[in-house]
Tab-separated table of C-alpha atoms and ligand atoms in Angstrom:
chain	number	residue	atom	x	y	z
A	1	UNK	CA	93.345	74.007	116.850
A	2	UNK	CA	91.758	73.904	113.325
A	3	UNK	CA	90.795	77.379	112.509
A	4	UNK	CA	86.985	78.360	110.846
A	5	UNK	CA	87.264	79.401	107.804
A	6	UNK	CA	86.260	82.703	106.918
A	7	UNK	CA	83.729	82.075	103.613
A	8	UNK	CA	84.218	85.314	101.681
A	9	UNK	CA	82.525	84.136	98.482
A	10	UNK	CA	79.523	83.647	100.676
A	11	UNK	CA	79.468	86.942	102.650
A	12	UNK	CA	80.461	88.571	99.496
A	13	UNK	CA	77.072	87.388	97.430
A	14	UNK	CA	74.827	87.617	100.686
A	15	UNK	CA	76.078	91.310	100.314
A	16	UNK	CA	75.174	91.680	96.444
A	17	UNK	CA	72.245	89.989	96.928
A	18	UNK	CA	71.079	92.662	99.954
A	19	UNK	CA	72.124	95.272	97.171
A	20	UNK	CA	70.066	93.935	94.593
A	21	UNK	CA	66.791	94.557	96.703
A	22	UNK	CA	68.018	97.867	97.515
A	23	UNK	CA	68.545	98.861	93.916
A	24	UNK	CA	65.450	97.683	93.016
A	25	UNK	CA	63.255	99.534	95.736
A	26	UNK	CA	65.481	102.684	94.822
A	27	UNK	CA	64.732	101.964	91.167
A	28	UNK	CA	60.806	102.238	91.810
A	29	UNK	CA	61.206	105.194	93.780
A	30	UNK	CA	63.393	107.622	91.771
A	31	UNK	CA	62.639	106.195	88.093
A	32	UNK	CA	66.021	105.242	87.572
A	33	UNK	CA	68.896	102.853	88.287
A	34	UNK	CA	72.501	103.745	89.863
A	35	UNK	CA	74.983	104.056	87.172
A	36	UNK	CA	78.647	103.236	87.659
A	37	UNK	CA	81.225	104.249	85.453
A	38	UNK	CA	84.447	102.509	85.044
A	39	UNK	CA	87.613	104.381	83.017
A	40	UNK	CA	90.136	102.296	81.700
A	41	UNK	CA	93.803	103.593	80.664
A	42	UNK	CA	95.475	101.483	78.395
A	43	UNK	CA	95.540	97.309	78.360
A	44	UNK	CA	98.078	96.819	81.861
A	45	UNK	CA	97.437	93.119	82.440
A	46	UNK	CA	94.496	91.722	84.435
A	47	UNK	CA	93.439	95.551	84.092
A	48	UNK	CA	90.084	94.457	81.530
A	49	UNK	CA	89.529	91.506	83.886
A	50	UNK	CA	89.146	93.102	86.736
A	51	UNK	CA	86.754	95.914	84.603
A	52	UNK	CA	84.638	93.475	82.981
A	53	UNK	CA	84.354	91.810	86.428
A	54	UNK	CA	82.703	95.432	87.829
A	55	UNK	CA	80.728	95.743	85.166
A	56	UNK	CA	78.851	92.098	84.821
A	57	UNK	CA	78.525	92.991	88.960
A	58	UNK	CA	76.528	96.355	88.159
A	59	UNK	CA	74.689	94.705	85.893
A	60	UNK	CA	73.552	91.621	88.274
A	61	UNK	CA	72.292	93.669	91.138
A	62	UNK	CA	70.232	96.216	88.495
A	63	UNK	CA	73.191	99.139	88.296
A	64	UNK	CA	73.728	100.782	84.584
A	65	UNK	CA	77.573	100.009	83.829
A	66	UNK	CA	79.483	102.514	81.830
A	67	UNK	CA	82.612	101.621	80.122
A	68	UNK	CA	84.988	103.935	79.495
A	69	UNK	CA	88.431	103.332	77.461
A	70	UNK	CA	91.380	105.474	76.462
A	71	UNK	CA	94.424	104.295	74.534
A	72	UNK	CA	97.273	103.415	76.539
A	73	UNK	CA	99.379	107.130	75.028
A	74	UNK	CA	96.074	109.124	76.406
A	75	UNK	CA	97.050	112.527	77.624
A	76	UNK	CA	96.482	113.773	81.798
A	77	UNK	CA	94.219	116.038	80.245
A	78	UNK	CA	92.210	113.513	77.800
A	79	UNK	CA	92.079	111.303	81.281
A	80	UNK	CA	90.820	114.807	83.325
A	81	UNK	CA	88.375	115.376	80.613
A	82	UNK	CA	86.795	112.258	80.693
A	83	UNK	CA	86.308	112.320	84.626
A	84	UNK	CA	84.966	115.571	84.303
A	85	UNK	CA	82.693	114.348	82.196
A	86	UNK	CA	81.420	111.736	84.150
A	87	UNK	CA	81.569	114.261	87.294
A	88	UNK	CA	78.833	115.885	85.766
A	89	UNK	CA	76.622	113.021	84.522
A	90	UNK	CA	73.856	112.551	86.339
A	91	UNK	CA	73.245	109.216	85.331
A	92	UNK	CA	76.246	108.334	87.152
A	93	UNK	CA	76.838	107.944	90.589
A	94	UNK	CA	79.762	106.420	90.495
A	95	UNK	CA	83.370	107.165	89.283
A	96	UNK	CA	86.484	105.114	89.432
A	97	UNK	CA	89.585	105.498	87.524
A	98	UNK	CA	91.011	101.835	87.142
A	99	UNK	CA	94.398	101.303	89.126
A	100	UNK	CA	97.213	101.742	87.742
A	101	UNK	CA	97.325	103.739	84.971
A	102	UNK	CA	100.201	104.299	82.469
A	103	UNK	CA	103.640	105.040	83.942
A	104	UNK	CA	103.715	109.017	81.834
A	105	UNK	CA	100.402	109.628	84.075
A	106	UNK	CA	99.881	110.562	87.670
A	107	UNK	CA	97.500	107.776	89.078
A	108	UNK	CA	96.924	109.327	92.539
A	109	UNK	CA	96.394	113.117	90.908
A	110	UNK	CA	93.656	111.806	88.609
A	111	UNK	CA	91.946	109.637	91.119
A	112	UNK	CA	91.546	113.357	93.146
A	113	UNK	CA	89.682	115.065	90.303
A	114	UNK	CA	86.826	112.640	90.435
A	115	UNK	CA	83.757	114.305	92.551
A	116	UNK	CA	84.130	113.366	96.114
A	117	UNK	CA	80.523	112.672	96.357
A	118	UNK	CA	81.109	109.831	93.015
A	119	UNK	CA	84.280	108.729	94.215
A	120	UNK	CA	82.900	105.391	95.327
A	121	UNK	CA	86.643	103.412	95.843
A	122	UNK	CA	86.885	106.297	98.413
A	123	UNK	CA	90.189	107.101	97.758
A	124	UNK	CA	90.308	110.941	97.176
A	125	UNK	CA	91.939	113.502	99.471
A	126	UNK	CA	88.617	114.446	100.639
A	127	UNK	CA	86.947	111.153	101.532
A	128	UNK	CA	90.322	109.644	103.059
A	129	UNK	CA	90.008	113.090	105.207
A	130	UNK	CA	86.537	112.276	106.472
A	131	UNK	CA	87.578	109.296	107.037
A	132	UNK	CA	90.263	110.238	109.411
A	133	UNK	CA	88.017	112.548	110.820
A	134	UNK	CA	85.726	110.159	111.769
A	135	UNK	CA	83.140	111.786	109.665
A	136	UNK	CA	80.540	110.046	107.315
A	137	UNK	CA	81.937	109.878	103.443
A	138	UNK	CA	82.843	106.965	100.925
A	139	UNK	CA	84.928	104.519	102.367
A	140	UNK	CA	87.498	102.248	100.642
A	141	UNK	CA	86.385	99.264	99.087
A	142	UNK	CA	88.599	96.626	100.783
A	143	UNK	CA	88.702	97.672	104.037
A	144	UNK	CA	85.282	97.862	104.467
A	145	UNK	CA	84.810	94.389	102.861
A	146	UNK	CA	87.074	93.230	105.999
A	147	UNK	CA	85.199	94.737	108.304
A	148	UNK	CA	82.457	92.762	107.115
A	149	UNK	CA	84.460	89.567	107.417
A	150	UNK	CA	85.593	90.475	110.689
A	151	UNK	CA	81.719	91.048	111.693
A	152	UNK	CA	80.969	88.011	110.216
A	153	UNK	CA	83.907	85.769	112.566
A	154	UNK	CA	82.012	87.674	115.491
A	155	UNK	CA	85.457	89.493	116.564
A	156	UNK	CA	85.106	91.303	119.164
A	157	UNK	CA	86.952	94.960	117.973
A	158	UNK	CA	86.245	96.832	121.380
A	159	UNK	CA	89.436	97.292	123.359
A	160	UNK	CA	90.758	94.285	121.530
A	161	UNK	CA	94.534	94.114	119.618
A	162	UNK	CA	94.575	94.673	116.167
A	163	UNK	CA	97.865	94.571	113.796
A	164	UNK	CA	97.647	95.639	110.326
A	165	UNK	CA	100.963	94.788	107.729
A	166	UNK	CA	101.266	97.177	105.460
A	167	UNK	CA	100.527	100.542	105.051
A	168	UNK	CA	99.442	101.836	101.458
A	169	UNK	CA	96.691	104.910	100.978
A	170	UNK	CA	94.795	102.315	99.205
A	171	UNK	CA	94.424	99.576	102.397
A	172	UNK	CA	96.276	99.441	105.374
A	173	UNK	CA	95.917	103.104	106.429
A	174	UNK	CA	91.745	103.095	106.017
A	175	UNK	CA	91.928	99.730	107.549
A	176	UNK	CA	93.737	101.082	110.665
A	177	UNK	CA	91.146	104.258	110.759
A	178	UNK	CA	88.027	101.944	110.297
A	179	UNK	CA	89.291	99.449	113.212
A	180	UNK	CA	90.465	102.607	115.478
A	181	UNK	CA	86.661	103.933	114.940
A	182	UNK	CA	85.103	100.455	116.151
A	183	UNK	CA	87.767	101.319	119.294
A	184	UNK	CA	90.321	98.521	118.523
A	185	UNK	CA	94.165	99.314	119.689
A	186	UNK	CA	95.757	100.032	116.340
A	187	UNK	CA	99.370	99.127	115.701
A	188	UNK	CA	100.392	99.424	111.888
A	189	UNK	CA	103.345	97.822	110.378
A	190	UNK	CA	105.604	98.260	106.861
A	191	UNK	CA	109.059	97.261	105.644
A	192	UNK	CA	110.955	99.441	108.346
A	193	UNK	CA	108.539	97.559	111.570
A	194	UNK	CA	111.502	96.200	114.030
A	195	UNK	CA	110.720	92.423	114.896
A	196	UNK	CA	107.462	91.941	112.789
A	197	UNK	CA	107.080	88.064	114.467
A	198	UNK	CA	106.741	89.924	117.925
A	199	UNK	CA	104.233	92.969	116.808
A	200	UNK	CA	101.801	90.514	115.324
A	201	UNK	CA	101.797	87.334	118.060
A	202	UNK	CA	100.096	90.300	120.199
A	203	UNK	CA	96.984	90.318	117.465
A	204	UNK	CA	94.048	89.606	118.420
A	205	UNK	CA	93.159	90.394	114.734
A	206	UNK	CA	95.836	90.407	112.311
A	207	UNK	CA	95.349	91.705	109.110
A	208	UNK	CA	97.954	91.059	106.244
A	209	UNK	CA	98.270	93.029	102.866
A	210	UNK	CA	101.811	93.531	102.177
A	211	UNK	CA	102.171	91.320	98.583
A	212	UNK	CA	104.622	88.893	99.817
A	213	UNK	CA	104.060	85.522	99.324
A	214	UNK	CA	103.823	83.264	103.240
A	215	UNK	CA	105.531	86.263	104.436
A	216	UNK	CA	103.313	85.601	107.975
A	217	UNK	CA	104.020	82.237	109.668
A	218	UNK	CA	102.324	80.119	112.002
A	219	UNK	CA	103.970	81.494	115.140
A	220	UNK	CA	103.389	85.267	114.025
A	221	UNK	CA	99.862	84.254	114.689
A	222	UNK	CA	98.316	84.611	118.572
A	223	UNK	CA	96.326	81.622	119.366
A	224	UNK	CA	92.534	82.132	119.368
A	225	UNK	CA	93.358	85.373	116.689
A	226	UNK	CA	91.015	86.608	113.658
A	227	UNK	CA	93.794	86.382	110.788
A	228	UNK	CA	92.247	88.370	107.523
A	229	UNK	CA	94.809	87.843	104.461
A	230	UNK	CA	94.408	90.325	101.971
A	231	UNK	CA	97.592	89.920	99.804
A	232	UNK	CA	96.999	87.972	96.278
A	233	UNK	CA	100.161	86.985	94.911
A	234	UNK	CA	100.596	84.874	91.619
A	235	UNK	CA	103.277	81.863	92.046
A	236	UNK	CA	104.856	80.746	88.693
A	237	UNK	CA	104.136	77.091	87.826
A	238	UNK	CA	107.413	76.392	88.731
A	239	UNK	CA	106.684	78.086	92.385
A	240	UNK	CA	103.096	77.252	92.715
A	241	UNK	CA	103.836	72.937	92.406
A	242	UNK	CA	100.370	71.331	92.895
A	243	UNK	CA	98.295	74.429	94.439
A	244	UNK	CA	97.106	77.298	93.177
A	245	UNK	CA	99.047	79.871	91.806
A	246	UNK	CA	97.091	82.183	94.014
A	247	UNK	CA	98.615	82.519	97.781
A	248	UNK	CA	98.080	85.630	100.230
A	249	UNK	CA	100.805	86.978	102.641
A	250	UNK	CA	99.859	84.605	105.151
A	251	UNK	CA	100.997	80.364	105.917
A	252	UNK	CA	97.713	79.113	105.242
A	253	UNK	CA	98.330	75.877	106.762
A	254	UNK	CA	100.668	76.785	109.361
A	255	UNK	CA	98.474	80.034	110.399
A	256	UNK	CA	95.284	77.930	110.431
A	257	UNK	CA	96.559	75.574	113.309
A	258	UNK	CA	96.742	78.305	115.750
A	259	UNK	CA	94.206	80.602	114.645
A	260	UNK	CA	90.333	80.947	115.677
A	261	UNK	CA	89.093	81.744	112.086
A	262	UNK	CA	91.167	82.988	108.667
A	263	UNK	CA	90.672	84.071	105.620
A	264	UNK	CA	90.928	81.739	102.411
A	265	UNK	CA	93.437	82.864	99.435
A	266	UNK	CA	91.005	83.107	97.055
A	267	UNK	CA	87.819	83.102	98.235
A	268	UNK	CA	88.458	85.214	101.696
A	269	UNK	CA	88.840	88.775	100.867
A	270	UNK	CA	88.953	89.611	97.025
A	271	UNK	CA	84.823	88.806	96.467
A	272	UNK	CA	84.368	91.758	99.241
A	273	UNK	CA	85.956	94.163	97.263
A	274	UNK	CA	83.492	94.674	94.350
A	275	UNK	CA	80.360	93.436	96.553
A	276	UNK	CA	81.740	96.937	98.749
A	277	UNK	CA	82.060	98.590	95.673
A	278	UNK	CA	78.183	98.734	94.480
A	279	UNK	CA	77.455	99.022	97.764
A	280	UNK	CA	79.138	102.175	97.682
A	281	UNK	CA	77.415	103.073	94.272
A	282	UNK	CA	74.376	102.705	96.096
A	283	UNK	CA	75.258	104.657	98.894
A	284	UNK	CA	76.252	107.622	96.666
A	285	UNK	CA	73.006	107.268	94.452
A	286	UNK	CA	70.972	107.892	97.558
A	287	UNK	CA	73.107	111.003	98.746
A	288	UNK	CA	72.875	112.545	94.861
A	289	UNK	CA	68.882	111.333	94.821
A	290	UNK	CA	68.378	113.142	98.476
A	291	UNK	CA	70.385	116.105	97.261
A	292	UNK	CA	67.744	116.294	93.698
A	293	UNK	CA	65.310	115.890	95.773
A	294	UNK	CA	65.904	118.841	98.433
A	295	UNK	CA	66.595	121.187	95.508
A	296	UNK	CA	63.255	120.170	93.671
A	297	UNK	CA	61.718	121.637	96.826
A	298	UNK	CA	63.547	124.363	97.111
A	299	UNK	CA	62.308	125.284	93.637
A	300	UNK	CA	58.773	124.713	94.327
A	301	UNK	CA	59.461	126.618	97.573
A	302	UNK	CA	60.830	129.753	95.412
A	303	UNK	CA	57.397	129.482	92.908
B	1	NAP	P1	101.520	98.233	98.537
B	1	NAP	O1	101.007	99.582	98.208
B	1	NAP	O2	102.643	97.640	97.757
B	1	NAP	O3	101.925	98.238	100.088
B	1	NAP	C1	102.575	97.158	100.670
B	1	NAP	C2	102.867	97.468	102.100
B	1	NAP	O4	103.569	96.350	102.675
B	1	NAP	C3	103.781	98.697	102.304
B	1	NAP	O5	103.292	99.483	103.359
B	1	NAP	C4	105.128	98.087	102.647
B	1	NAP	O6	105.923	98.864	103.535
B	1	NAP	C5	104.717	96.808	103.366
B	1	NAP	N1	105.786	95.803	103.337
B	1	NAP	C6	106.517	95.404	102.276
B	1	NAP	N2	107.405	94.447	102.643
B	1	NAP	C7	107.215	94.255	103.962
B	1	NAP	C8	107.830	93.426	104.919
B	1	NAP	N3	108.812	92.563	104.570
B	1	NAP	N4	107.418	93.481	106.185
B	1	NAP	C9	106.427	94.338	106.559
B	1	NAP	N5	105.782	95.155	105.691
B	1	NAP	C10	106.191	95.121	104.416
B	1	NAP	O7	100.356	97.145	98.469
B	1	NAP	P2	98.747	97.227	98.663
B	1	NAP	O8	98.143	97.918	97.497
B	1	NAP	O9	98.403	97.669	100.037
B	1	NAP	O10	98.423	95.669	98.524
B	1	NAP	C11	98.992	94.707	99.374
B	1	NAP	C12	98.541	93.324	98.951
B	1	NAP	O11	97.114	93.253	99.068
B	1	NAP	C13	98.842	92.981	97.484
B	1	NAP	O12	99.111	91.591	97.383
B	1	NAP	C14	97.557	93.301	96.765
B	1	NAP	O13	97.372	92.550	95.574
B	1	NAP	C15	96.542	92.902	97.816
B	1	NAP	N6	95.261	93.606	97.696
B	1	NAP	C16	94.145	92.860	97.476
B	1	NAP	C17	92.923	93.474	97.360
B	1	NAP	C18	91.716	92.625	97.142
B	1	NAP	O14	91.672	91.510	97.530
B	1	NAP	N7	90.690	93.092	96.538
B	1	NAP	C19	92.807	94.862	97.455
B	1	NAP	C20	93.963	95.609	97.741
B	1	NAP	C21	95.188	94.968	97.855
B	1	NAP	P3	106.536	100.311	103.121
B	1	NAP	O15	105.368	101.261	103.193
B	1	NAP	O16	107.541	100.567	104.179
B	1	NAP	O17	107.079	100.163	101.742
């Protein structure tokens, strides 16, 4: 079997473009665009890539970008400040502090002091709790983007098996919650899982993001399964021969002979991830817009 491949480029501007209309019509109607603001914390590498790529996306679908930079010796409480400050901006909607910050800071402790209702890479205490709730908040960026892909393969996530590698607060455990919500039979695997082969040739969707390269190979895969990589791991030349130096966790090749659709590394997964993002700007533009809008009433109520 030759597996479909799973056109995330595609999905991912079909997504930006359905954002684009949506900015536009809320635009019209409140007199103003979302605003997403991005804080940088020193120069780690591919750290200004990945920041100017979130910014040129705000800008294409109509969003105001704000860049925000702080030297790489910035205090905890010059980085607090600055979120604070965008916390209370109401020209932003969005906040996210870029991943990961300088080793004398506390990345996860900062992310939490960005406003719950801004915190559109959904990643503080309070929207990962909603999340496992099963309540509505801001969702990670990534996982959601795979949903999307999954929707997109037409996998059927009702009663069906799904196996997720790897386990990190910023993937694998919202991936698990979002499948378990759409009723899928959750088993999630790390470093300590017991014969990993076995756990995922019962996947009916298999979902990789562990950041080792090939790690999954052709007969960890279930014939007829949904594979989704989401690990992006840089060969050297030396390593990478004539391909790209860009491989996922997954045996393309190998993988793609048994499966019923997959993921490309690149081109599968990574597009989702900012096309989620401004849709998640979006999302928490409306709630703030709602929110202005009951209290204007309120006050006209009080007159
Ligand atoms: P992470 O925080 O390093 O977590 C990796 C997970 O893999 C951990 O749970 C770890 O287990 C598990 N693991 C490590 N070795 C394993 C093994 N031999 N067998 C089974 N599990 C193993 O990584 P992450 O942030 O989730 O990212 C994972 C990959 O996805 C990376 O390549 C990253 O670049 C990529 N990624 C891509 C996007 C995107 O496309 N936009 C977004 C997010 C992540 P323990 O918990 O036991 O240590």
């Amino acid at each position: 079997m030759s597996a479909r491949i799973i056109d995330g480029k595609a999905i991912a501007a079909r997504v930006r473009e359905e954002v684009a209309v949506e900015v536009q019509a809320f635009s019209e109607r409140f007199g103003r665009a979302p605003g997403l603001a991005t804080v940088l914390v020193g120069e780690y590498p591919g750290s200004a890539v990945y920041v100017a790529g979130k910014q040129r996306a705000c800008r294409e679908v109509g969003m105001v970008p704000f860049d925000r930079r702080l030297p790489a010796n910035a205090t905890f409480d010059q980085v607090a400040e600055e979120l604070e400050d965008l916390n209370a901006d109401d020209a932003v909607s969005g906040v996210l502090l870029q991943l990961p910050v300088p080793d004398h800071l506390d990345g996860p402790t900062l992310t939490s002091l960005i406003g719950p209702d801004k915190d559109v890479d959904g990643l503080t205490p309070v929207n990962a709790g909603l999340l496992s709730l099963g309540r509505p908040g801001l969702r990670p960026c990534t996982p959601c983007g795979v949903m999307e892909l999954l929707s997109d393969a037409g996998a059927e996530l009702e009663g069906a098996e799904a196996v997720v590698v790897g386990r990190s607060n910023l993937f694998g455990k919202p991936m698990a919650q979002l499948l378990l919500a759409e009723n899928a039979t959750v088993t999630v695997c790390h470093s300590r899982t017991r014969d990993l082969r076995e756990v995922c040739a019962r996947a009916d969707i298999l979902i990789a993001a562990v950041g080792r390269p090939r790690l999954i190979k052709g007969d960890f895969v279930k014939p007829g399964a949904v594979v989704i990589d989401v690990g992006m791991n840089r060969l050297t030349p030396e390593e990478a021969g004539n391909r790209s130096g860009l491989v996922g966790d997954v045996d393309f090749e190998a993988a793609s002979e048994v499966a019923r659709a997959i993921t490309p590394v690149p081109g599968g997964v990574g597009p989702m991830t900012i096309a989620f993002l401004l849709r998640n700007t979006l999302q928490a533009a409306r709630y703030h817009a709602e929110l202005r809008s009951m209290f204007a009433d309120l006050d006209r109520d009080s007159i």
